[in-house]
Coordinates of C-alpha atoms in Angstrom, one line a residue:
M91 CA -61.1 33.7 47.4
N92 CA -63.5 34.7 44.7
A93 CA -62.5 33.7 41.2
V94 CA -63.8 32.5 37.9
I95 CA -62.0 30.0 35.6
S96 CA -62.8 30.0 31.9
L97 CA -61.6 28.1 28.9
C98 CA -61.4 30.3 25.9
H99 CA -60.9 29.5 22.2
F100 CA -59.9 31.5 19.1
C101 CA -62.1 30.6 16.2
E102 CA -60.7 31.3 12.7
L103 CA -64.2 32.5 11.6
H104 CA -65.7 34.1 14.7
G105 CA -62.7 35.2 16.6
P106 CA -62.3 34.8 20.4
S107 CA -65.1 33.0 22.2
V108 CA -65.7 31.5 25.7
L109 CA -66.2 27.7 25.7
F110 CA -66.5 26.9 29.4
V111 CA -66.8 28.8 32.6
T112 CA -66.7 27.5 36.2
Q113 CA -67.5 29.8 39.1
A114 CA -68.2 29.4 42.9
F115 CA -71.3 30.5 44.7
H116 CA -71.1 31.0 48.5
E117 CA -73.9 30.6 50.9
P118 CA -74.6 34.0 52.6
H119 CA -73.6 34.1 56.2
D120 CA -76.6 33.9 58.6
P121 CA -75.6 34.8 62.2
A122 CA -78.9 33.5 63.5
A123 CA -78.4 30.0 61.9
E124 CA -76.8 27.4 64.1
P125 CA -73.9 25.5 62.3
D126 CA -75.0 22.2 63.8
V127 CA -78.5 22.2 62.4
Q128 CA -77.7 23.5 58.8
Q129 CA -78.9 21.0 56.3
P130 CA -77.3 20.3 52.9
K131 CA -78.9 22.0 50.0
M132 CA -79.1 21.3 46.3
C133 CA -77.5 24.7 45.5
Y134 CA -75.8 27.3 47.7
G135 CA -75.8 31.1 47.4
S136 CA -77.0 32.7 44.2
A137 CA -76.6 29.5 42.3
S138 CA -80.0 28.4 43.7
G139 CA -82.5 29.0 40.9
R140 CA -79.7 29.7 38.4
C141 CA -78.7 26.1 37.8
R142 CA -82.0 25.6 35.9
A143 CA -81.8 28.9 34.0
L144 CA -81.3 28.6 30.3
S145 CA -79.3 30.8 28.0
T146 CA -81.6 31.8 25.2
N147 CA -79.7 34.7 23.8
M148 CA -76.6 32.9 22.7
P149 CA -75.1 34.3 19.5
V150 CA -75.1 32.0 16.4
S151 CA -71.8 30.3 16.1
C152 CA -70.1 27.2 14.8
E153 CA -69.5 23.9 16.6
A154 CA -66.0 25.0 17.6
C155 CA -67.3 28.0 19.4
Q156 CA -70.3 26.1 20.9
S157 CA -68.7 22.9 21.9
L158 CA -70.9 22.6 25.0
D159 CA -74.7 22.8 24.7
P160 CA -75.9 26.1 26.3
K161 CA -78.6 24.2 28.2
Q162 CA -76.1 21.8 29.8
K163 CA -74.6 22.7 33.2
F164 CA -72.5 20.9 35.8
L165 CA -72.9 21.3 39.5
C166 CA -70.7 20.3 42.5
N167 CA -71.5 21.1 46.1
D168 CA -69.2 21.6 49.1
H169 CA -71.6 21.0 51.9
E170 CA -69.1 21.6 54.6
G171 CA -68.1 25.0 53.2
R172 CA -71.6 25.5 51.8
I173 CA -70.3 26.4 48.4
S174 CA -71.7 25.5 45.0
Y175 CA -69.4 25.2 41.9
L176 CA -71.4 25.7 38.7
S177 CA -70.0 25.2 35.2
A178 CA -71.7 26.3 32.0
Q179 CA -70.8 27.6 28.6
Q180 CA -71.2 31.2 29.8
A181 CA -71.1 32.8 33.2
I182 CA -74.5 33.0 34.9
Q183 CA -74.4 36.6 35.9
H184 CA -74.4 39.2 33.2
D185 CA -71.7 41.3 34.8
V186 CA -69.4 38.3 35.3
A187 CA -70.1 37.1 31.7
A188 CA -69.1 40.6 30.4
L189 CA -65.8 40.5 32.4
V190 CA -65.0 37.0 31.2
R191 CA -65.8 37.9 27.6
Q192 CA -63.6 41.0 27.9
A193 CA -60.8 38.9 29.3
C194 CA -61.2 36.4 26.5
I195 CA -60.9 39.1 23.8
R196 CA -58.0 40.8 25.4
S197 CA -56.1 37.6 26.0
L198 CA -56.5 36.2 22.5
S199 CA -56.7 39.3 20.4
C200 CA -54.3 41.9 21.8
E201 CA -51.4 42.7 19.7
V202 CA -48.3 43.3 21.8
Y203 CA -45.0 44.9 20.9
E204 CA -42.0 45.1 23.2
C205 CA -42.5 48.8 24.0
E206 CA -46.1 48.1 25.0
Q207 CA -45.1 45.1 27.1
A208 CA -42.7 47.3 29.1
E209 CA -45.5 49.7 29.9
C210 CA -48.2 47.2 30.6
P211 CA -47.0 43.6 31.2
Q212 CA -50.6 42.4 31.7
R213 CA -51.2 42.6 28.0
A214 CA -51.5 39.2 26.4
L215 CA -49.8 37.8 23.3
R216 CA -51.7 38.2 20.0
L217 CA -52.6 35.1 18.1
R218 CA -53.1 35.1 14.3
A219 CA -56.5 36.9 13.8
A220 CA -56.2 38.4 10.4
H221 CA -56.5 36.4 7.2
T222 CA -56.2 37.0 3.5
S223 CA -59.2 36.4 1.3
S224 CA -57.8 33.1 0.1
D225 CA -57.3 32.0 3.8
G226 CA -60.9 32.8 4.5
K227 CA -62.2 30.8 1.6
H228 CA -60.0 27.9 2.6
Q229 CA -61.2 28.1 6.2
Q230 CA -64.9 28.1 5.2
Q231 CA -64.4 24.9 3.3
R232 CA -63.2 23.2 6.4
M233 CA -65.6 21.8 9.0
S234 CA -65.5 23.3 12.5
R235 CA -64.9 20.7 15.1
S236 CA -66.0 20.8 18.8
L237 CA -63.7 20.2 21.7
V238 CA -65.4 16.8 22.2
E239 CA -64.6 15.8 18.7
L240 CA -61.0 17.1 18.8
T241 CA -60.2 15.3 22.1
A242 CA -62.3 12.2 21.2
D243 CA -63.6 12.3 24.7
K244 CA -67.3 12.7 25.4
E245 CA -66.5 13.3 29.0
V246 CA -64.1 16.2 28.5
F247 CA -66.4 18.8 29.9
P248 CA -67.3 16.9 33.1
W249 CA -63.5 16.3 33.5
L250 CA -62.8 20.0 33.1
H251 CA -65.6 20.8 35.6
L252 CA -64.0 18.6 38.2
K253 CA -60.5 20.0 37.6
F254 CA -61.7 23.6 37.6
T255 CA -63.7 23.0 40.8
W256 CA -60.6 21.5 42.5
L257 CA -58.6 24.6 41.5
L258 CA -61.2 27.0 42.9
K259 CA -61.6 25.0 46.1
A260 CA -57.8 24.6 46.6
G261 CA -57.4 28.3 46.0
A262 CA -60.1 29.2 48.5
D263 CA -58.6 27.0 51.2
R264 CA -55.2 28.5 50.7
L265 CA -56.0 32.1 50.0
A266 CA -58.4 34.1 52.1
E267 CA -59.6 37.6 51.3
K268 CA -59.4 40.1 54.1
I269 CA -59.6 43.9 54.4
V270 CA -56.4 45.6 55.5
E271 CA -55.5 49.2 55.6
G272 CA -52.0 48.6 54.3
L273 CA -48.9 50.5 55.2
P274 CA -49.7 54.2 55.4
T275 CA -48.2 56.0 52.5
P276 CA -47.3 59.7 53.1
N277 CA -49.3 62.1 51.0
L278 CA -46.4 64.5 50.6
Y279 CA -46.2 67.4 48.2
N280 CA -42.7 66.6 47.1
H281 CA -40.5 63.6 47.5
Q282 CA -37.6 61.9 45.8
D283 CA -36.2 58.4 46.2
T284 CA -32.5 58.0 46.5
E285 CA -30.3 55.1 45.5
E286 CA -29.8 54.2 49.2
G287 CA -33.5 53.5 49.6
F288 CA -34.4 56.7 51.5
T289 CA -37.0 59.3 50.6
L290 CA -36.0 62.9 50.6
V291 CA -39.2 64.9 51.4
T292 CA -40.5 68.3 52.1
A293 CA -44.0 68.3 53.5
K294 CA -44.3 72.0 52.8
Q295 CA -43.8 74.2 49.8
V296 CA -40.4 73.5 48.3
H297 CA -38.1 76.4 49.1
S298 CA -34.5 75.1 49.0
P299 CA -34.5 71.6 47.3
V300 CA -31.1 72.1 45.8
L301 CA -29.5 72.9 49.1
E302 CA -31.2 69.9 50.7
L303 CA -30.1 67.5 48.0
E304 CA -26.6 68.8 48.1
A305 CA -26.4 68.5 51.8
S306 CA -27.7 64.9 51.7
A307 CA -25.2 63.9 49.1
S308 CA -22.2 65.9 50.4
H309 CA -20.7 62.9 52.3
D310 CA -20.4 61.1 49.1
A311 CA -18.7 63.9 47.2
N312 CA -16.4 65.0 50.1
P313 CA -13.9 62.3 51.1
L314 CA -13.3 64.2 54.4
A315 CA -17.0 64.1 55.4
P316 CA -17.8 62.2 58.6
V317 CA -19.3 58.8 57.8
I318 CA -20.1 55.7 60.0
H319 CA -19.4 52.8 57.7
N320 CA -21.3 49.9 59.2
V321 CA -23.2 48.6 62.3
R322 CA -20.0 47.5 64.0
H323 CA -18.6 51.0 63.6
L324 CA -21.9 52.4 64.9
R325 CA -21.7 50.3 68.1
E326 CA -18.2 51.4 68.6
I327 CA -19.1 55.1 68.4
L328 CA -22.3 54.9 70.5
G329 CA -21.3 52.4 73.1
P330 CA -22.9 49.0 73.8
T331 CA -25.8 50.2 75.9
A332 CA -26.8 53.1 73.6
F333 CA -26.5 50.9 70.6
L334 CA -28.7 48.2 72.2
S335 CA -31.3 50.8 73.0
L336 CA -31.3 52.1 69.4
A337 CA -31.4 48.6 67.9
Y338 CA -34.1 47.3 70.2
S339 CA -36.4 50.3 69.5
L340 CA -36.0 49.7 65.8
M341 CA -36.7 46.0 66.0
V342 CA -39.9 46.3 68.0
G343 CA -41.5 49.1 66.0
R344 CA -40.5 52.2 67.9
Q345 CA -39.7 55.4 66.0
L346 CA -36.1 56.6 65.8
I347 CA -35.4 60.3 65.3
L348 CA -31.9 61.2 64.1
R349 CA -31.4 64.9 64.7
G350 CA -28.2 66.8 64.0
K351 CA -25.6 67.8 61.4
P352 CA -24.0 67.1 59.0
S353 CA -26.7 65.4 57.1
G354 CA -24.2 63.0 55.6
L355 CA -23.4 61.7 59.0
I356 CA -27.1 61.3 59.8
A357 CA -27.7 59.5 56.5
S358 CA -24.8 57.1 57.2
I359 CA -26.3 56.2 60.6
A360 CA -29.6 55.5 59.0
S361 CA -27.9 53.4 56.4
C362 CA -26.1 51.3 59.0
L363 CA -29.5 50.3 60.6
T364 CA -30.8 48.7 57.4
V365 CA -29.0 45.4 58.3
L366 CA -30.9 45.0 61.6
V367 CA -34.5 44.6 60.3
P368 CA -36.2 43.3 57.1
R369 CA -37.1 45.7 54.3
S370 CA -40.7 45.7 55.3
C371 CA -39.8 47.1 58.7
Y372 CA -37.5 49.8 57.5
R373 CA -39.1 53.1 56.3
A374 CA -36.6 56.0 56.5
V375 CA -37.2 59.7 55.7
L376 CA -34.2 62.0 55.7
N377 CA -33.8 65.8 55.5
S378 CA -37.4 66.4 56.6
D379 CA -38.1 70.0 57.7
Q380 CA -40.7 69.0 60.1
Y381 CA -41.6 66.1 62.3
L382 CA -43.4 63.1 60.6
D383 CA -45.5 60.6 62.5
V384 CA -44.5 57.0 62.8
S385 CA -47.2 56.1 60.3
Y386 CA -45.0 57.9 57.7
C387 CA -41.6 56.5 58.8
N388 CA -40.0 54.7 61.6
I389 CA -36.6 56.4 61.0
L390 CA -36.7 60.2 60.7
G391 CA -33.7 62.4 59.9
V392 CA -34.0 66.1 60.8
E393 CA -31.8 69.1 61.4
P394 CA -31.1 70.5 64.9
Q395 CA -33.6 73.3 64.7
V396 CA -36.6 71.0 63.9
A397 CA -39.0 70.6 66.7
V398 CA -39.7 67.0 67.7
P399 CA -42.0 65.4 70.3
Q400 CA -41.0 65.1 74.0
P401 CA -39.3 61.9 75.1
S402 CA -41.8 58.9 75.2
P403 CA -41.5 55.1 75.3
D404 CA -42.5 55.0 71.6
V405 CA -40.0 57.5 70.3
L406 CA -36.2 57.3 70.7
R407 CA -34.2 60.4 69.7
L408 CA -30.5 60.4 68.9
D409 CA -29.0 63.9 68.8
V410 CA -25.7 64.3 67.0
L411 CA -24.0 67.4 68.4
Q412 CA -20.8 69.2 67.5
S413 CA -18.3 69.7 70.2
D414 CA -17.5 73.2 71.4
D415 CA -13.7 72.9 71.0
H416 CA -13.9 73.2 67.2
A417 CA -12.4 69.8 66.7
D418 CA -11.8 68.1 63.4
Q419 CA -15.3 67.7 62.0
S420 CA -14.3 64.9 59.7
D421 CA -13.7 62.6 62.6
V422 CA -17.0 60.9 63.8
K423 CA -15.5 60.4 67.2
K424 CA -15.3 64.2 67.8
Y425 CA -19.1 64.5 67.8
I426 CA -21.4 64.1 70.8
Y427 CA -24.0 61.3 70.5
K428 CA -26.9 61.7 73.0
I429 CA -29.8 59.3 73.2
T430 CA -33.1 60.5 74.8
W431 CA -35.7 57.8 75.5
A432 CA -38.4 57.7 78.1
D433 CA -38.1 53.9 78.4
K434 CA -35.3 51.4 79.2
L435 CA -34.1 48.2 77.9
P436 CA -36.0 45.1 79.0
R437 CA -34.4 42.7 81.4
K438 CA -34.0 40.2 78.5
C439 CA -33.5 41.5 75.0
P440 CA -34.9 39.7 72.0
T441 CA -32.9 36.6 71.0
L442 CA -32.2 37.9 67.6
L443 CA -30.7 41.1 69.0
L444 CA -28.4 39.2 71.3
A445 CA -27.3 37.0 68.4
M446 CA -26.5 40.0 66.3
E447 CA -24.6 41.7 69.2
K448 CA -22.6 38.5 69.7
A449 CA -21.7 38.5 66.0
I450 CA -20.6 42.2 66.2
E451 CA -18.3 41.3 69.1
N452 CA -16.8 38.4 67.2
T453 CA -13.6 39.7 65.8
K454 CA -13.1 36.6 63.6
L455 CA -16.1 37.7 61.5
N456 CA -15.2 40.4 59.0
D457 CA -17.7 43.0 58.0
S458 CA -18.8 41.1 54.8
A459 CA -19.3 37.8 56.6
M460 CA -21.2 39.5 59.4
H461 CA -23.5 41.2 56.9
Y462 CA -24.5 37.8 55.4
H463 CA -24.8 36.3 58.8
F464 CA -27.3 39.1 59.7
I465 CA -29.3 38.3 56.5
A466 CA -29.6 34.7 57.5
L467 CA -30.7 35.6 61.0
K468 CA -33.3 38.0 59.7
Q469 CA -34.7 35.5 57.2
E470 CA -35.0 32.9 60.0
W471 CA -36.9 35.2 62.4
L472 CA -39.0 36.7 59.7
G473 CA -40.2 33.2 58.8
I474 CA -41.1 32.6 62.5
A475 CA -42.9 36.0 62.6
K476 CA -45.0 35.1 59.5
V477 CA -45.9 31.7 60.9
V478 CA -47.0 33.2 64.2
Q479 CA -49.0 35.9 62.3
H480 CA -50.8 33.2 60.3
V481 CA -51.6 31.1 63.4
Q482 CA -53.0 34.2 65.2
Q483 CA -55.2 35.0 62.2
W484 CA -56.6 31.5 61.7
N485 CA -56.9 30.7 65.4
P486 CA -57.9 33.9 67.2
G487 CA -58.4 33.6 70.9
Q488 CA -56.1 30.6 71.2
P489 CA -53.0 32.0 73.0
Q490 CA -52.0 28.5 74.2
D491 CA -51.4 27.5 70.5
V492 CA -49.2 30.5 69.9
T493 CA -47.2 29.8 73.1
S494 CA -46.7 26.2 72.1
L495 CA -45.7 27.3 68.6
L496 CA -43.1 29.8 69.9
Q497 CA -41.6 27.2 72.2
A498 CA -41.3 24.7 69.3
M499 CA -39.6 27.3 67.1
G500 CA -37.1 28.4 69.8
A501 CA -38.7 31.7 70.5
Q502 CA -39.2 33.0 74.0
E503 CA -41.3 35.6 75.8
Q504 CA -38.9 38.4 75.1
D505 CA -39.2 37.9 71.4
Q506 CA -43.0 38.6 71.3
G507 CA -42.7 42.3 70.5
L508 CA -40.3 41.7 67.7
L509 CA -42.4 38.9 66.2
E510 CA -45.6 41.0 66.3
F511 CA -44.0 44.0 64.6
W512 CA -42.2 41.9 61.9
G513 CA -45.2 39.8 61.2
A514 CA -47.6 42.7 60.9
S515 CA -45.2 44.6 58.7
A516 CA -44.7 41.7 56.4
A517 CA -48.4 41.1 56.2
Y518 CA -49.2 44.7 55.3
S519 CA -46.4 44.9 52.7
E520 CA -47.9 41.9 50.8
H521 CA -51.1 43.8 50.2

């Protein structure tokens, strides 16, 4: 983690000013150097040669603004991490000093109103910066005091240097910078988010948005529209085996294609699936007029005429077909539900899926209690997935550590695919 900590001050005569800055300098990585023979240095990184540099262009200011002698600097070295922590009145590099100065001015001199705060919450609160003429005369008669005098502690700056150094080191030990691609975001021409958390999209030129929106919301307006109410109802309609295939594919990161009519029924099926996975693992797109790759969404709702890929292990398709006997279309049981998948369920399903299926079969659990039970189960396994993800990042090439960790947390081999997908999705969603 690269960061700079600065202590800023608002002077009644000179305005915002920087009193003290602590920054870290890392030793450049040398692949040819052997870690065992690296010797400690006086300074690491670009701090070498800078710790003796003097600031000769400091603006004239009072004792309050210049509590620390510009020639005085403090240095701490982390020889194990090969990092130098250097503190001075101003940042050593000109570009960093400009950023710190800008942050000081904005944090101590930005006037904020409630309307501005709503638009830009990063804006800081304004302190009293404007004075009347009488105030100015009164302030000039008062002697400016340095931080050392105000605190009556001659060692206040060494103490600040140690505390700021500890903050930077603790942050670097806990937070590591890394390059991630992030969750792919669809660069679509037109999209609209719904209250249910879905995204209504058209990847081509909009031609009938009103009809699509009306079709997607028709099940809410028409009380006779077919709707699947919850995951228990969905399992009853599909059957145990088909439901397990659908749930398993979603939990391990496969793409689900829901194809058919009416769109309200398709939307209700997609809505039922939200309780099975965390929010970071659920990306649904409904009413798309063309196929979208799994990088855009892992649940795709399309109409029957939309072409979709051939069956594969990575894509499961659920076709909702109307029966030929012109039965009552308001009854979800009168529709035909056909699953097409070029794979099959593993011999052992993930532990979480089996626990959820057991809860669905438990008639003593009402729908509300089952919903909260699923939330607790998801939080438990999401925590396990995050722990495994961190262990794999910090100890690459150590599969025995991951195996021991899984056993300690009650996870088994059949849970590996679920943990990998959940952990990766959670990591990407945080960046």
